[in-house]
Tab-separated table of C-alpha atoms in Angstrom:
chain	number	residue	atom	x	y	z
A	1	MET	CA	4.975	11.497	-8.708
A	2	LEU	CA	5.282	8.362	-10.762
A	3	SER	CA	7.546	6.319	-8.592
A	4	ARG	CA	8.384	6.473	-4.922
A	5	LYS	CA	11.816	5.779	-3.475
A	6	GLY	CA	13.260	5.673	-6.993
A	7	ILE	CA	11.521	2.463	-8.105
A	8	ILE	CA	11.290	3.918	-11.619
A	9	PRO	CA	13.448	6.918	-12.532
A	10	GLU	CA	11.107	9.873	-12.621
A	11	GLU	CA	13.083	11.772	-15.213
A	12	TYR	CA	12.704	8.803	-17.568
A	13	VAL	CA	9.031	8.030	-17.294
A	14	LEU	CA	7.503	11.443	-17.027
A	15	THR	CA	8.618	12.996	-20.289
A	16	ARG	CA	5.736	14.220	-22.374
A	17	LEU	CA	5.462	12.840	-25.888
A	18	ALA	CA	4.160	15.927	-27.628
A	19	GLU	CA	5.660	19.282	-26.737
A	20	ASP	CA	5.303	22.250	-28.985
A	21	PRO	CA	8.567	24.273	-28.896
A	22	THR	CA	6.642	27.347	-30.051
A	23	GLU	CA	4.253	27.150	-27.116
A	24	PRO	CA	4.967	29.920	-24.604
A	25	ARG	CA	6.420	28.693	-21.333
A	26	TYR	CA	5.057	30.174	-18.188
A	27	ARG	CA	7.241	30.697	-15.175
A	28	ALA	CA	5.149	30.063	-12.115
A	29	ARG	CA	5.461	32.425	-9.248
A	30	GLU	CA	6.781	31.239	-5.949
A	31	ARG	CA	4.538	28.408	-4.883
A	32	ARG	CA	2.548	28.542	-1.713
A	33	ALA	CA	2.966	25.806	0.854
A	34	ARG	CA	1.314	22.561	-0.200
A	35	PHE	CA	-1.196	20.930	2.098
A	36	VAL	CA	-0.203	17.466	0.806
A	37	SER	CA	3.150	16.856	-0.881
A	38	LYS	CA	3.561	14.804	-4.038
A	39	ASN	CA	4.712	11.751	-2.070
A	40	GLY	CA	1.619	11.897	0.147
A	41	ASN	CA	3.056	13.443	3.306
A	42	CYS	CA	0.876	16.050	4.984
A	43	ASN	CA	2.725	19.352	5.176
A	44	VAL	CA	1.394	20.343	8.594
A	45	ALA	CA	3.536	21.235	11.616
A	46	HIS	CA	1.974	20.934	15.069
A	47	LYS	CA	3.270	23.591	17.443
A	48	ASN	CA	2.658	24.679	21.038
A	49	ILE	CA	1.120	21.379	22.169
A	50	ARG	CA	0.800	21.785	25.913
A	51	GLU	CA	-0.748	18.422	26.762
A	52	GLN	CA	2.262	16.258	25.916
A	53	GLY	CA	1.110	13.611	28.394
A	54	ARG	CA	-1.561	12.455	25.964
A	55	PHE	CA	1.146	10.764	23.876
A	56	LEU	CA	2.218	8.673	26.876
A	57	GLN	CA	-1.342	7.393	27.284
A	58	ASP	CA	-0.897	5.563	23.969
A	59	VAL	CA	2.664	4.297	24.373
A	60	PHE	CA	2.442	1.632	21.673
A	61	THR	CA	1.378	4.059	18.935
A	62	THR	CA	4.031	6.514	20.105
A	63	LEU	CA	6.709	3.824	19.796
A	64	VAL	CA	5.497	2.832	16.330
A	65	ASP	CA	5.505	6.460	15.159
A	66	LEU	CA	9.082	7.045	16.327
A	67	LYS	CA	11.950	6.986	13.854
A	68	TRP	CA	13.967	3.792	13.531
A	69	PRO	CA	17.057	4.986	15.488
A	70	TYR	CA	14.926	5.921	18.494
A	71	THR	CA	12.929	2.694	18.247
A	72	LEU	CA	16.074	0.545	18.181
A	73	LEU	CA	17.526	2.521	21.088
A	74	ILE	CA	14.398	1.954	23.181
A	75	PHE	CA	14.357	-1.715	22.126
A	76	THR	CA	17.931	-2.221	23.336
A	77	MET	CA	17.618	-0.176	26.507
A	78	SER	CA	14.398	-1.929	27.586
A	79	PHE	CA	16.178	-5.297	27.696
A	80	LEU	CA	19.400	-3.956	29.202
A	81	CYS	CA	17.591	-2.066	31.947
A	82	SER	CA	15.438	-5.060	32.870
A	83	TRP	CA	18.487	-7.350	32.963
A	84	LEU	CA	20.387	-4.907	35.168
A	85	LEU	CA	17.392	-4.363	37.456
A	86	PHE	CA	16.841	-8.059	38.112
A	87	ALA	CA	20.593	-8.672	38.328
A	88	MET	CA	20.626	-6.227	41.236
A	89	VAL	CA	17.684	-8.082	42.817
A	90	TRP	CA	19.427	-11.471	42.476
A	91	TRP	CA	22.633	-10.027	43.879
A	92	LEU	CA	20.770	-8.601	46.893
A	93	ILE	CA	19.064	-11.938	47.523
A	94	ALA	CA	22.417	-13.732	47.436
A	95	PHE	CA	23.983	-11.070	49.666
A	96	ALA	CA	21.175	-11.206	52.219
A	97	HIS	CA	21.331	-15.009	52.357
A	98	GLY	CA	25.096	-14.965	52.785
A	99	ASP	CA	25.858	-16.757	49.527
A	100	LEU	CA	28.569	-14.208	48.623
A	101	ALA	CA	30.615	-14.767	51.817
A	102	PRO	CA	33.675	-16.979	51.247
A	103	GLY	CA	33.966	-20.306	53.093
A	104	GLU	CA	30.204	-20.748	53.485
A	105	GLY	CA	29.826	-23.572	51.011
A	106	ALA	CA	28.079	-25.888	53.465
A	107	SER	CA	24.787	-24.038	53.392
A	108	VAL	CA	22.403	-24.361	50.452
A	109	PRO	CA	22.411	-21.102	48.424
A	110	CYS	CA	19.307	-19.477	47.004
A	111	VAL	CA	20.883	-19.496	43.538
A	112	THR	CA	23.863	-21.701	42.829
A	113	SER	CA	27.112	-20.342	41.356
A	114	ILE	CA	26.438	-16.661	42.145
A	115	HIS	CA	29.601	-15.152	43.606
A	116	SER	CA	29.523	-11.564	42.283
A	117	PHE	CA	27.375	-9.026	40.479
A	118	SER	CA	28.685	-10.327	37.136
A	119	SER	CA	27.402	-13.820	37.837
A	120	ALA	CA	24.083	-12.327	39.014
A	121	PHE	CA	23.831	-10.369	35.733
A	122	LEU	CA	24.496	-13.531	33.706
A	123	PHE	CA	21.824	-15.399	35.682
A	124	SER	CA	19.355	-12.547	35.027
A	125	ILE	CA	19.935	-12.868	31.279
A	126	GLU	CA	19.530	-16.660	31.443
A	127	VAL	CA	16.218	-16.344	33.269
A	128	GLN	CA	14.674	-13.684	31.034
A	129	VAL	CA	15.690	-15.078	27.647
A	130	THR	CA	15.424	-18.736	28.793
A	131	ILE	CA	18.931	-19.643	27.688
A	132	GLY	CA	19.695	-21.990	30.605
A	133	PHE	CA	23.364	-22.900	30.358
A	134	GLY	CA	22.960	-25.147	33.402
A	135	GLY	CA	25.632	-23.607	35.645
A	136	ARG	CA	23.203	-21.540	37.738
A	137	MET	CA	19.774	-22.432	39.079
A	138	VAL	CA	17.265	-21.499	41.746
A	139	THR	CA	17.007	-23.851	44.713
A	140	GLU	CA	14.195	-24.500	47.217
A	141	GLU	CA	16.078	-22.662	49.950
A	142	CYS	CA	14.536	-19.197	49.358
A	143	PRO	CA	10.801	-18.725	48.533
A	144	LEU	CA	11.609	-15.082	47.674
A	145	ALA	CA	13.940	-16.242	44.926
A	146	ILE	CA	11.141	-18.358	43.435
A	147	LEU	CA	8.827	-15.336	43.512
A	148	ILE	CA	11.424	-13.136	41.793
A	149	LEU	CA	11.879	-15.847	39.163
A	150	ILE	CA	8.151	-15.763	38.377
A	151	VAL	CA	8.060	-11.948	38.283
A	152	GLN	CA	11.055	-11.708	35.947
A	153	ASN	CA	9.569	-14.236	33.536
A	154	ILE	CA	6.297	-12.283	33.377
A	155	VAL	CA	8.112	-8.960	32.894
A	156	GLY	CA	10.315	-10.496	30.211
A	157	LEU	CA	7.307	-11.825	28.310
A	158	MET	CA	5.641	-8.403	28.426
A	159	ILE	CA	8.754	-6.658	27.127
A	160	ASN	CA	9.124	-9.223	24.345
A	161	ALA	CA	5.474	-8.845	23.316
A	162	ILE	CA	5.542	-5.035	23.283
A	163	MET	CA	8.895	-4.545	21.592
A	164	LEU	CA	8.524	-7.336	19.028
A	165	GLY	CA	5.007	-6.117	18.238
A	166	CYS	CA	6.376	-2.604	17.791
A	167	ILE	CA	9.113	-3.817	15.420
A	168	PHE	CA	6.575	-5.871	13.447
A	169	MET	CA	4.195	-2.929	13.095
A	170	LYS	CA	6.970	-0.640	11.924
A	171	THR	CA	8.068	-3.104	9.239
A	172	ALA	CA	4.478	-3.856	8.145
A	173	GLN	CA	3.045	-0.353	8.227
A	174	ALA	CA	0.337	0.344	5.683
A	175	HIS	CA	2.164	3.279	4.102
A	176	ARG	CA	4.948	0.905	2.990
A	177	ARG	CA	2.508	-0.743	0.588
A	178	ALA	CA	1.472	2.704	-0.615
A	179	GLU	CA	4.997	3.255	-1.950
A	180	THR	CA	4.069	1.156	-5.005
A	181	LEU	CA	0.757	2.933	-5.625
A	182	ILE	CA	1.626	5.641	-8.123
A	183	PHE	CA	-0.055	8.724	-9.557
A	184	SER	CA	0.748	10.708	-12.665
A	185	LYS	CA	2.893	13.758	-12.031
A	186	HIS	CA	0.433	15.996	-13.878
A	187	ALA	CA	-3.331	16.028	-14.119
A	188	VAL	CA	-5.081	16.999	-17.347
A	189	ILE	CA	-8.322	18.695	-18.370
A	190	ALA	CA	-9.893	17.719	-21.680
A	191	VAL	CA	-13.270	16.954	-23.229
A	192	ARG	CA	-14.699	13.491	-22.640
A	193	HIS	CA	-18.241	12.586	-23.732
A	194	GLY	CA	-18.950	16.216	-24.528
A	195	ARG	CA	-18.029	17.522	-21.066
A	196	LEU	CA	-14.854	19.009	-19.636
A	197	CYS	CA	-13.233	16.480	-17.306
A	198	PHE	CA	-10.405	16.627	-14.802
A	199	MET	CA	-8.342	13.449	-15.293
A	200	LEU	CA	-5.398	11.731	-13.652
A	201	ARG	CA	-3.800	8.329	-13.938
A	202	VAL	CA	-3.270	5.900	-11.071
A	203	GLY	CA	-1.493	2.550	-11.088
A	204	ASP	CA	-0.109	-0.241	-8.912
A	205	LEU	CA	3.405	-1.568	-9.474
A	206	ARG	CA	2.847	-4.818	-7.565
A	207	LYS	CA	1.060	-7.912	-8.802
A	208	SER	CA	-0.743	-8.370	-5.483
A	209	MET	CA	-4.093	-6.633	-5.622
A	210	ILE	CA	-5.564	-3.768	-3.623
A	211	ILE	CA	-9.032	-4.969	-2.636
A	212	SER	CA	-12.000	-2.575	-2.515
A	213	ALA	CA	-9.869	0.320	-3.736
A	214	THR	CA	-11.643	3.666	-3.614
A	215	ILE	CA	-10.707	7.113	-4.882
A	216	HIS	CA	-11.539	10.356	-3.087
A	217	MET	CA	-10.734	13.865	-4.227
A	218	GLN	CA	-10.880	17.181	-2.442
A	219	VAL	CA	-10.268	20.757	-3.469
A	220	VAL	CA	-8.377	22.772	-0.862
A	221	ARG	CA	-8.297	26.531	-1.181
A	222	LYS	CA	-8.323	29.653	0.917
A	223	THR	CA	-11.800	31.146	1.163
A	224	THR	CA	-13.625	33.889	3.016
A	225	SER	CA	-17.136	33.399	4.384
A	226	PRO	CA	-19.867	36.033	3.844
A	227	GLU	CA	-19.348	37.033	7.464
A	228	GLY	CA	-15.697	37.827	6.815
A	229	GLU	CA	-14.216	34.709	8.405
A	230	VAL	CA	-11.021	33.582	6.632
A	231	VAL	CA	-10.799	29.804	6.167
A	232	PRO	CA	-7.190	29.028	5.178
A	233	LEU	CA	-7.824	25.362	4.296
A	234	HIS	CA	-11.371	25.016	3.044
A	235	GLN	CA	-11.913	21.411	1.893
A	236	VAL	CA	-14.607	20.512	-0.626
A	237	ASP	CA	-15.315	16.910	-1.679
A	238	ILE	CA	-15.851	16.322	-5.362
A	239	PRO	CA	-16.954	13.040	-6.960
A	240	MET	CA	-14.584	10.920	-9.011
A	241	GLU	CA	-15.541	8.460	-11.718
A	242	ASN	CA	-13.739	5.642	-13.482
A	243	GLY	CA	-14.254	3.724	-16.648
A	244	VAL	CA	-16.627	1.162	-15.111
A	245	GLY	CA	-18.620	3.596	-13.000
A	246	GLY	CA	-18.907	3.791	-9.231
A	247	ASN	CA	-16.251	4.637	-6.692
A	248	ASN	CA	-14.658	1.177	-6.290
A	249	ILE	CA	-11.947	0.438	-8.819
A	250	PHE	CA	-10.334	-2.803	-9.986
A	251	LEU	CA	-6.701	-1.731	-10.018
A	252	VAL	CA	-5.259	-4.622	-12.005
A	253	ALA	CA	-3.833	-2.155	-14.544
A	254	PRO	CA	-3.346	1.629	-14.549
A	255	LEU	CA	-6.633	3.502	-14.785
A	256	ILE	CA	-7.567	7.025	-15.782
A	257	ILE	CA	-9.783	8.464	-13.054
A	258	TYR	CA	-11.803	11.492	-14.064
A	259	HIS	CA	-14.115	14.064	-12.569
A	260	VAL	CA	-16.839	15.609	-14.727
A	261	ILE	CA	-16.736	19.383	-14.289
A	262	ASP	CA	-20.415	20.251	-14.009
A	263	ALA	CA	-22.432	22.877	-12.173
A	264	LYS	CA	-21.817	21.146	-8.815
A	265	SER	CA	-18.059	21.025	-9.272
A	266	PRO	CA	-15.717	23.485	-7.506
A	267	LEU	CA	-13.842	23.677	-10.830
A	268	TYR	CA	-16.903	24.913	-12.712
A	269	ASP	CA	-15.457	28.413	-13.219
A	270	LEU	CA	-11.871	27.291	-13.838
A	271	ALA	CA	-10.492	28.525	-17.177
A	272	PRO	CA	-7.083	27.912	-18.821
A	273	CYS	CA	-5.832	31.368	-17.888
A	274	ASP	CA	-6.547	30.603	-14.211
A	275	LEU	CA	-4.049	27.733	-14.131
A	276	HIS	CA	-1.128	30.181	-14.207
A	277	HIS	CA	-2.607	32.715	-11.808
A	278	HIS	CA	-4.784	30.655	-9.447
A	279	GLN	CA	-2.097	29.922	-6.850
A	280	ASP	CA	-4.520	29.071	-4.031
A	281	LEU	CA	-5.919	25.981	-5.764
A	282	GLU	CA	-4.788	22.530	-4.627
A	283	ILE	CA	-6.493	19.269	-5.530
A	284	ILE	CA	-5.858	16.342	-3.175
A	285	VAL	CA	-6.342	12.765	-4.389
A	286	ILE	CA	-6.616	9.875	-1.906
A	287	LEU	CA	-6.500	6.200	-2.904
A	288	GLU	CA	-7.522	3.778	-0.158
A	289	GLY	CA	-7.895	0.011	-0.125
A	290	VAL	CA	-7.085	-3.270	1.600
A	291	VAL	CA	-3.807	-5.063	0.881
A	292	GLU	CA	-4.621	-8.514	-0.459
A	293	THR	CA	-1.661	-10.303	1.156
A	294	THR	CA	-1.869	-8.796	4.664
A	295	GLY	CA	-5.435	-7.520	5.028
A	296	ILE	CA	-4.147	-4.128	6.224
A	297	THR	CA	-5.875	-0.979	5.008
A	298	THR	CA	-3.475	1.290	3.155
A	299	GLN	CA	-3.790	4.812	1.818
A	300	ALA	CA	-1.806	6.661	-0.839
A	301	ARG	CA	-2.102	10.417	-1.316
A	302	THR	CA	-0.917	13.070	-3.718
A	303	SER	CA	-1.903	16.586	-4.728
A	304	TYR	CA	-1.934	18.817	-7.779
A	305	LEU	CA	-1.371	22.551	-7.760
A	306	ALA	CA	-2.760	24.805	-10.467
A	307	ASP	CA	0.462	24.803	-12.504
A	308	GLU	CA	0.522	20.976	-12.423
A	309	ILE	CA	-2.769	20.751	-14.343
A	310	LEU	CA	-2.370	20.598	-18.137
A	311	TRP	CA	-5.243	22.050	-20.166
A	312	GLY	CA	-6.053	20.395	-23.478
A	313	GLN	CA	-3.969	17.269	-22.860
A	314	ARG	CA	-4.825	13.586	-22.752
A	315	PHE	CA	-2.926	10.596	-21.396
A	316	VAL	CA	-1.485	8.254	-23.991
A	317	PRO	CA	-2.520	4.566	-23.920
A	318	ILE	CA	-0.033	2.322	-22.116
A	319	VAL	CA	-1.884	-1.035	-22.094
A	320	ALA	CA	-1.393	-3.273	-25.126
A	321	GLU	CA	-2.028	-6.914	-25.993
A	322	GLU	CA	1.088	-8.923	-26.770
A	323	ASP	CA	1.382	-12.693	-27.183
A	324	GLY	CA	-2.032	-13.377	-25.702
A	325	ARG	CA	-1.599	-11.260	-22.585
A	326	TYR	CA	-1.904	-7.601	-21.651
A	327	THR	CA	1.259	-5.614	-21.009
A	328	VAL	CA	1.674	-2.223	-19.356
A	329	ASP	CA	4.414	0.156	-20.491
A	330	TYR	CA	5.182	2.220	-17.398
A	331	SER	CA	7.702	4.317	-19.322
A	332	LYS	CA	4.698	6.209	-20.750
A	333	PHE	CA	2.751	6.404	-17.503
A	334	GLY	CA	2.811	10.203	-17.286
A	335	ASN	CA	3.002	10.979	-21.004
A	336	THR	CA	0.334	13.203	-22.535
A	337	ILE	CA	-0.584	14.466	-26.008
A	338	LYS	CA	-2.439	17.555	-27.121
A	339	VAL	CA	-6.099	17.258	-28.024
A	340	PRO	CA	-8.577	19.912	-29.237
A	341	THR	CA	-10.158	21.490	-26.151
A	342	PRO	CA	-12.191	24.696	-25.806
A	343	LEU	CA	-10.234	27.436	-24.046
A	344	CYS	CA	-13.058	28.310	-21.686
A	345	SER	CA	-14.494	27.237	-18.368
A	346	ALA	CA	-17.191	24.596	-17.985
A	347	ARG	CA	-19.704	27.319	-17.139
A	348	GLN	CA	-18.991	29.136	-20.397
A	349	LEU	CA	-19.239	25.834	-22.244
A	350	ASP	CA	-22.682	25.159	-20.770
A	351	GLU	CA	-23.855	28.657	-21.623
A	352	ASP	CA	-22.548	28.434	-25.202
A	353	PRO	CA	-22.480	24.798	-26.456
A	354	SER	CA	-21.347	26.031	-29.878
A	355	LEU	CA	-17.841	26.246	-28.445
A	356	LEU	CA	-17.660	22.472	-28.886
A	357	ASP	CA	-17.900	22.969	-32.658
A	358	VAL	CA	-14.166	23.596	-32.700
A	359	LEU	CA	-13.712	19.916	-31.925
A	360	THR	CA	-15.925	18.901	-34.850
A	361	LEU	CA	-14.129	21.281	-37.217
A	362	THR	CA	-10.775	19.929	-36.099
A	363	ARG	CA	-11.681	16.280	-36.473
A	364	GLY	CA	-13.833	16.674	-39.578
A	365	PRO	CA	-11.064	17.014	-42.176
A	366	LEU	CA	-9.191	14.141	-40.598
A	367	ARG	CA	-12.222	11.885	-40.859
A	368	LYS	CA	-12.882	12.881	-44.479
A	369	ARG	CA	-9.253	12.282	-45.390
A	370	SER	CA	-9.212	8.869	-43.731
A	371	MET	CA	-12.438	7.899	-45.521
A	372	ALA	CA	-11.003	9.024	-48.861
A	373	VAL	CA	-7.875	6.957	-48.308
A	374	ALA	CA	-9.983	3.958	-47.358
A	375	LYS	CA	-12.021	4.273	-50.577
A	376	ALA	CA	-8.878	4.545	-52.680
A	377	LYS	CA	-7.452	1.295	-51.304
A	378	PRO	CA	-8.166	-1.862	-53.319
A	379	LYS	CA	-10.574	-4.290	-51.765
A	380	PHE	CA	-9.347	-7.761	-50.872
A	381	SER	CA	-11.328	-10.844	-50.047
A	382	ILE	CA	-10.801	-12.227	-46.549
A	383	SER	CA	-10.551	-15.943	-46.118
A	384	PRO	CA	-11.210	-17.772	-42.850
A	385	ASP	CA	-7.514	-18.762	-42.652
A	386	SER	CA	-6.440	-15.134	-42.628
A	387	LEU	CA	-8.482	-14.464	-39.517
A	388	SER	CA	-6.616	-16.997	-37.419
């Protein structure tokens, strides 16, 4: 999932640079249901909730969680219903005082220029939204009318505060900022610093920073306890590392986040052959931080199934220095290349370190050839002007 909402065409940026046409292609079996989708939505349906009244105890959150059509409908109906309710009250006050009877112009009315329900409805709108065209006003004749005026103003302010706050929260929700936090479509497993590592790439499309960004990763799989209890979604936290160490990351440019597969890792027994048969494995990645411009905490999520993990691949570099500044080529964000990697699990690699010799044998001839070419090249003197 490189881009969300089509910010960058996925079919353009996620093509791999090195693909061997002779490599056998595996057709994955029908996938199981994901716990977290690629765009970060949790694939969980809540059914048979009997205590529906709990949602009404938190009306504001319920309104914010509603879809936009329902929110706009409630927004419109809340104002219309309040206007109609107080229009009926103003009409009853005028009717009880005799202001609607014809030929009674000598007496002072409670509200001037109210002759029908339509004029009472217009006066209700003027009071609540403080338009004040000047044709209708409350007089000192009826204390009840003054009390209703105060009540309607308070009710109108409450409706404005709730509904405008709801609209603001829906437009400034934290997950909107997460749309520009991107993850690589595939994760890779390769050797880094002599250990097998699970790696993925994360980036931010906006220039505004994510402060105190942290990465969390969990492995979700179906397990059975020694007592025979089946746990359909067993979650295990595993540590993530980045290039500078620690959990906090400085996401000014795309970073490769990696997890060292050691004896404490749930992936310790994972081998290349398991990636095409281990259908119960799902790795969830969660990026969380504070939006610099708004101060709101946001969270972006994605997941990787077994067939979305590439063994023996490495992400290509996408950061380069041009004209005195660093540039990021997002067209290569998800691109990978093949690298020599032992076709065994991390446990087997710890038990037999000689399996890493295949990396030395692969890189050895290349190093010798490059050194021979370097010796064959003529030597040139370097002047201080050439360094500038």
